[in-house]
PDB file of C-alpha atoms in Angstrom:
ATOM      1  CA  UNK A   1     117.760 103.962 138.772  1.00  0.00           C
ATOM      2  CA  UNK A   2     118.667 103.039 142.350  1.00  0.00           C
ATOM      3  CA  UNK A   3     121.495 100.796 141.149  1.00  0.00           C
ATOM      4  CA  UNK A   4     119.051  98.341 139.599  1.00  0.00           C
ATOM      5  CA  UNK A   5     120.008  98.969 135.974  1.00  0.00           C
ATOM      6  CA  UNK A   6     123.222  98.474 134.104  1.00  0.00           C
ATOM      7  CA  UNK A   7     123.818  99.960 130.660  1.00  0.00           C
ATOM      8  CA  UNK A   8     126.171  98.201 128.281  1.00  0.00           C
ATOM      9  CA  UNK A   9     127.118  99.756 125.009  1.00  0.00           C
ATOM     10  CA  UNK A  10     125.803  97.594 122.190  1.00  0.00           C
ATOM     11  CA  UNK A  11     123.883  95.341 124.594  1.00  0.00           C
ATOM     12  CA  UNK A  12     121.276  97.723 125.935  1.00  0.00           C
ATOM     13  CA  UNK A  13     120.119  98.193 129.487  1.00  0.00           C
ATOM     14  CA  UNK A  14     119.586  95.229 131.792  1.00  0.00           C
ATOM     15  CA  UNK A  15     118.405  94.749 135.353  1.00  0.00           C
ATOM     16  CA  UNK A  16     121.290  93.722 137.581  1.00  0.00           C
ATOM     17  CA  UNK A  17     120.481  90.368 139.096  1.00  0.00           C
ATOM     18  CA  UNK A  18     122.825  90.697 142.070  1.00  0.00           C
ATOM     19  CA  UNK A  19     121.537  94.028 143.346  1.00  0.00           C
ATOM     20  CA  UNK A  20     117.898  93.606 142.411  1.00  0.00           C
ATOM     21  CA  UNK A  21     116.727  91.395 145.262  1.00  0.00           C
ATOM     22  CA  UNK A  22     118.467  93.370 147.989  1.00  0.00           C
ATOM     23  CA  UNK A  23     117.285  96.648 146.546  1.00  0.00           C
ATOM     24  CA  UNK A  24     113.711  95.452 146.060  1.00  0.00           C
ATOM     25  CA  UNK A  25     113.668  94.418 149.708  1.00  0.00           C
ATOM     26  CA  UNK A  26     114.362  98.054 150.515  1.00  0.00           C
ATOM     27  CA  UNK A  27     112.105  99.634 147.879  1.00  0.00           C
ATOM     28  CA  UNK A  28     108.867  97.807 148.690  1.00  0.00           C
ATOM     29  CA  UNK A  29     108.789  98.711 152.402  1.00  0.00           C
ATOM     30  CA  UNK A  30     109.836 102.269 151.609  1.00  0.00           C
ATOM     31  CA  UNK A  31     106.988 102.756 149.170  1.00  0.00           C
ATOM     32  CA  UNK A  32     104.466 101.073 151.452  1.00  0.00           C
ATOM     33  CA  UNK A  33     105.439 103.073 154.514  1.00  0.00           C
ATOM     34  CA  UNK A  34     105.479 106.390 152.659  1.00  0.00           C
ATOM     35  CA  UNK A  35     101.816 106.038 151.754  1.00  0.00           C
ATOM     36  CA  UNK A  36      99.640 107.420 154.526  1.00  0.00           C
ATOM     37  CA  UNK A  37      96.279 106.561 152.982  1.00  0.00           C
ATOM     38  CA  UNK A  38      95.112 103.164 154.240  1.00  0.00           C
ATOM     39  CA  UNK A  39      92.495 103.064 151.483  1.00  0.00           C
ATOM     40  CA  UNK A  40      95.204 103.136 148.799  1.00  0.00           C
ATOM     41  CA  UNK A  41      97.089 100.376 150.578  1.00  0.00           C
ATOM     42  CA  UNK A  42      93.936  98.292 150.877  1.00  0.00           C
ATOM     43  CA  UNK A  43      93.149  98.771 147.172  1.00  0.00           C
ATOM     44  CA  UNK A  44      96.661  97.555 146.305  1.00  0.00           C
ATOM     45  CA  UNK A  45      96.153  94.584 148.641  1.00  0.00           C
ATOM     46  CA  UNK A  46      92.864  93.745 146.917  1.00  0.00           C
ATOM     47  CA  UNK A  47      94.617  93.449 143.555  1.00  0.00           C
ATOM     48  CA  UNK A  48      97.407  91.298 144.981  1.00  0.00           C
ATOM     49  CA  UNK A  49      94.953  88.895 146.591  1.00  0.00           C
ATOM     50  CA  UNK A  50      93.026  88.351 143.342  1.00  0.00           C
ATOM     51  CA  UNK A  51      96.197  87.610 141.367  1.00  0.00           C
ATOM     52  CA  UNK A  52      97.456  85.329 144.133  1.00  0.00           C
ATOM     53  CA  UNK A  53      94.240  83.307 143.997  1.00  0.00           C
ATOM     54  CA  UNK A  54      94.779  82.716 140.265  1.00  0.00           C
ATOM     55  CA  UNK A  55      98.357  81.557 140.671  1.00  0.00           C
ATOM     56  CA  UNK A  56      97.910  79.660 143.926  1.00  0.00           C
ATOM     57  CA  UNK A  57      95.467  77.161 142.460  1.00  0.00           C
ATOM     58  CA  UNK A  58      98.067  76.183 139.858  1.00  0.00           C
ATOM     59  CA  UNK A  59     101.141  76.072 142.106  1.00  0.00           C
ATOM     60  CA  UNK A  60     100.289  75.025 145.651  1.00  0.00           C
ATOM     61  CA  UNK A  61     101.778  72.041 147.412  1.00  0.00           C
ATOM     62  CA  UNK A  62      99.817  69.654 149.613  1.00  0.00           C
ATOM     63  CA  UNK A  63     101.671  71.022 152.641  1.00  0.00           C
ATOM     64  CA  UNK A  64     100.512  74.533 151.760  1.00  0.00           C
ATOM     65  CA  UNK A  65      96.932  73.347 151.305  1.00  0.00           C
ATOM     66  CA  UNK A  66      97.138  71.628 154.686  1.00  0.00           C
ATOM     67  CA  UNK A  67      98.330  74.904 156.206  1.00  0.00           C
ATOM     68  CA  UNK A  68      95.429  76.779 154.574  1.00  0.00           C
ATOM     69  CA  UNK A  69      92.946  74.198 155.845  1.00  0.00           C
ATOM     70  CA  UNK A  70      94.448  74.427 159.349  1.00  0.00           C
ATOM     71  CA  UNK A  71      94.077  78.225 159.502  1.00  0.00           C
ATOM     72  CA  UNK A  72      90.612  78.076 157.954  1.00  0.00           C
ATOM     73  CA  UNK A  73      89.545  75.541 160.598  1.00  0.00           C
ATOM     74  CA  UNK A  74      90.983  77.676 163.391  1.00  0.00           C
ATOM     75  CA  UNK A  75      89.240  80.745 161.978  1.00  0.00           C
ATOM     76  CA  UNK A  76      85.876  78.911 162.100  1.00  0.00           C
ATOM     77  CA  UNK A  77      86.595  77.600 165.594  1.00  0.00           C
ATOM     78  CA  UNK A  78      87.455  81.019 167.006  1.00  0.00           C
ATOM     79  CA  UNK A  79      84.520  82.728 165.327  1.00  0.00           C
ATOM     80  CA  UNK A  80      82.224  80.074 166.858  1.00  0.00           C
ATOM     81  CA  UNK A  81      83.736  80.909 170.264  1.00  0.00           C
ATOM     82  CA  UNK A  82      83.292  84.638 169.517  1.00  0.00           C
ATOM     83  CA  UNK A  83      87.048  85.149 169.855  1.00  0.00           C
ATOM     84  CA  UNK A  84      87.225  87.603 166.971  1.00  0.00           C
ATOM     85  CA  UNK A  85      90.826  88.646 167.527  1.00  0.00           C
ATOM     86  CA  UNK A  86      92.098  85.068 167.178  1.00  0.00           C
ATOM     87  CA  UNK A  87      89.697  84.400 164.297  1.00  0.00           C
ATOM     88  CA  UNK A  88      90.973  87.415 162.382  1.00  0.00           C
ATOM     89  CA  UNK A  89      94.563  86.336 162.991  1.00  0.00           C
ATOM     90  CA  UNK A  90      93.792  83.009 161.309  1.00  0.00           C
ATOM     91  CA  UNK A  91      91.769  84.723 158.578  1.00  0.00           C
ATOM     92  CA  UNK A  92      94.828  86.810 157.674  1.00  0.00           C
ATOM     93  CA  UNK A  93      97.039  83.718 157.929  1.00  0.00           C
ATOM     94  CA  UNK A  94      94.801  82.109 155.289  1.00  0.00           C
ATOM     95  CA  UNK A  95      95.466  85.042 152.974  1.00  0.00           C
ATOM     96  CA  UNK A  96      99.199  84.947 153.682  1.00  0.00           C
ATOM     97  CA  UNK A  97      99.207  81.228 152.914  1.00  0.00           C
ATOM     98  CA  UNK A  98      97.475  81.840 149.596  1.00  0.00           C
ATOM     99  CA  UNK A  99     100.255  84.314 148.761  1.00  0.00           C
ATOM    100  CA  UNK A 100     102.841  81.688 149.706  1.00  0.00           C
ATOM    101  CA  UNK A 101     101.082  79.184 147.442  1.00  0.00           C
ATOM    102  CA  UNK A 102     101.991  81.339 144.430  1.00  0.00           C
ATOM    103  CA  UNK A 103     105.707  80.847 145.051  1.00  0.00           C
ATOM    104  CA  UNK A 104     106.115  84.550 144.283  1.00  0.00           C
ATOM    105  CA  UNK A 105     108.156  86.226 147.016  1.00  0.00           C
ATOM    106  CA  UNK A 106     107.094  89.701 145.859  1.00  0.00           C
ATOM    107  CA  UNK A 107     103.481  88.870 146.727  1.00  0.00           C
ATOM    108  CA  UNK A 108     104.507  87.317 150.034  1.00  0.00           C
ATOM    109  CA  UNK A 109     106.657  90.269 151.118  1.00  0.00           C
ATOM    110  CA  UNK A 110     104.164  92.908 149.971  1.00  0.00           C
ATOM    111  CA  UNK A 111     101.384  91.130 151.872  1.00  0.00           C
ATOM    112  CA  UNK A 112     103.457  90.960 155.056  1.00  0.00           C
ATOM    113  CA  UNK A 113     104.039  94.706 154.872  1.00  0.00           C
ATOM    114  CA  UNK A 114     100.399  95.445 154.080  1.00  0.00           C
ATOM    115  CA  UNK A 115      99.233  93.423 157.078  1.00  0.00           C
ATOM    116  CA  UNK A 116     101.660  95.302 159.330  1.00  0.00           C
ATOM    117  CA  UNK A 117     100.094  98.541 158.130  1.00  0.00           C
ATOM    118  CA  UNK A 118      96.454  97.442 158.105  1.00  0.00           C
ATOM    119  CA  UNK A 119      96.274  95.050 161.050  1.00  0.00           C
ATOM    120  CA  UNK A 120      94.148  97.425 163.129  1.00  0.00           C
ATOM    121  CA  UNK A 121      91.860  98.073 160.153  1.00  0.00           C
ATOM    122  CA  UNK A 122      91.270  94.354 159.683  1.00  0.00           C
ATOM    123  CA  UNK A 123      90.613  93.951 163.419  1.00  0.00           C
ATOM    124  CA  UNK A 124      88.085  96.804 163.251  1.00  0.00           C
ATOM    125  CA  UNK A 125      86.335  95.240 160.260  1.00  0.00           C
ATOM    126  CA  UNK A 126      86.275  91.844 161.976  1.00  0.00           C
ATOM    127  CA  UNK A 127      84.723  93.192 165.150  1.00  0.00           C
ATOM    128  CA  UNK A 128      82.233  95.504 163.427  1.00  0.00           C
ATOM    129  CA  UNK A 129      80.594  93.168 160.927  1.00  0.00           C
ATOM    130  CA  UNK A 130      79.120  89.682 160.707  1.00  0.00           C
ATOM    131  CA  UNK A 131      81.836  87.127 160.045  1.00  0.00           C
ATOM    132  CA  UNK A 132      79.659  84.449 158.399  1.00  0.00           C
ATOM    133  CA  UNK A 133      80.187  85.899 154.916  1.00  0.00           C
ATOM    134  CA  UNK A 134      83.934  85.562 155.360  1.00  0.00           C
ATOM    135  CA  UNK A 135      83.573  81.896 156.293  1.00  0.00           C
ATOM    136  CA  UNK A 136      81.535  81.221 153.143  1.00  0.00           C
ATOM    137  CA  UNK A 137      84.082  83.051 150.973  1.00  0.00           C
ATOM    138  CA  UNK A 138      86.905  81.008 152.484  1.00  0.00           C
ATOM    139  CA  UNK A 139      85.065  77.719 151.935  1.00  0.00           C
ATOM    140  CA  UNK A 140      84.377  78.624 148.299  1.00  0.00           C
ATOM    141  CA  UNK A 141      87.943  79.740 147.783  1.00  0.00           C
ATOM    142  CA  UNK A 142      89.363  76.498 149.150  1.00  0.00           C
ATOM    143  CA  UNK A 143      87.058  74.541 146.829  1.00  0.00           C
ATOM    144  CA  UNK A 144      88.173  76.640 143.832  1.00  0.00           C
ATOM    145  CA  UNK A 145      91.841  76.197 144.731  1.00  0.00           C
ATOM    146  CA  UNK A 146      91.418  72.436 145.089  1.00  0.00           C
ATOM    147  CA  UNK A 147      89.680  72.397 141.710  1.00  0.00           C
ATOM    148  CA  UNK A 148      92.749  74.141 140.211  1.00  0.00           C
ATOM    149  CA  UNK A 149      90.447  76.661 138.580  1.00  0.00           C
ATOM    150  CA  UNK A 150      92.126  80.088 138.267  1.00  0.00           C
ATOM    151  CA  UNK A 151      89.027  81.865 136.935  1.00  0.00           C
ATOM    152  CA  UNK A 152      86.801  80.596 139.738  1.00  0.00           C
ATOM    153  CA  UNK A 153      89.524  81.198 142.354  1.00  0.00           C
ATOM    154  CA  UNK A 154      89.968  84.782 141.187  1.00  0.00           C
ATOM    155  CA  UNK A 155      86.230  85.461 141.068  1.00  0.00           C
ATOM    156  CA  UNK A 156      85.705  84.158 144.608  1.00  0.00           C
ATOM    157  CA  UNK A 157      88.654  86.181 145.892  1.00  0.00           C
ATOM    158  CA  UNK A 158      87.440  89.271 144.064  1.00  0.00           C
ATOM    159  CA  UNK A 159      83.991  88.937 145.637  1.00  0.00           C
ATOM    160  CA  UNK A 160      85.574  88.394 149.065  1.00  0.00           C
ATOM    161  CA  UNK A 161      87.866  91.393 148.676  1.00  0.00           C
ATOM    162  CA  UNK A 162      85.036  93.563 147.342  1.00  0.00           C
ATOM    163  CA  UNK A 163      82.928  92.663 150.386  1.00  0.00           C
ATOM    164  CA  UNK A 164      85.797  93.558 152.725  1.00  0.00           C
ATOM    165  CA  UNK A 165      86.475  96.747 150.741  1.00  0.00           C
ATOM    166  CA  UNK A 166      82.849  97.860 151.201  1.00  0.00           C
ATOM    167  CA  UNK A 167      83.162  97.265 154.937  1.00  0.00           C
ATOM    168  CA  UNK A 168      86.426  99.210 154.956  1.00  0.00           C
ATOM    169  CA  UNK A 169      84.725 102.122 153.155  1.00  0.00           C
ATOM    170  CA  UNK A 170      81.792 102.030 155.572  1.00  0.00           C
ATOM    171  CA  UNK A 171      84.086 102.275 158.587  1.00  0.00           C
ATOM    172  CA  UNK A 172      86.147 105.000 156.886  1.00  0.00           C
ATOM    173  CA  UNK A 173      83.009 107.111 156.347  1.00  0.00           C
ATOM    174  CA  UNK A 174      82.072 106.673 159.991  1.00  0.00           C
ATOM    175  CA  UNK A 175      85.535 107.865 161.047  1.00  0.00           C
ATOM    176  CA  UNK A 176      86.684 104.507 162.451  1.00  0.00           C
ATOM    177  CA  UNK A 177      89.702 104.137 160.149  1.00  0.00           C
TER     178      UNK A 177
END
C-alpha cells in the first residue's frame, strides 16, 4: 500500500511512521490534482472547513487569533475600498488561519492545495456577489471561536460554506466556472 504499511507476523499490520509523512505529502497533492471537477474539490473543502472550525475553537493560540483578526480587518478594509481581489486574498487567509488553529497539518496542507486549485473560482465568486454576507459570517465565526464553542463554530462555518457553495453552483450553471 504505497510503502505505508508494514506487516509483522504475530503483530499485525501497522502504519510505518517514518514513511507516512513523506508519502502523505505526495499522496494528497496527487489525489487533489487528479480530480478535474472543481465542484468535488469545493465539496471536500466545505467539509474540511466545518471540521476545522470545531477544532480551532478548542486549540488556537492568542497569536493565531491575532492573525485571524488581522486578516479579517484587512478583508473588511479592502471590501470597503472595493478592492475585491485584495479582500478575497484576506478572506482566504482567514480560512487558512482557521486551519492552522487546529494544529492539524493534514487540514493545513489540504487547504493550501485546494486554494491553489480554486483560487480563480473564489475570485469569481467574490467579484460576482455581494460581500456583506461574508463579513457577517466572519464576525460570527470569530465570536464563536473566542467563545470556545465547537457546535456554534461549526454551525456558523457550515452556513458560510453553504452560502459560498450556492454561489459556486450558480456560477457553474451560468458557465463561469
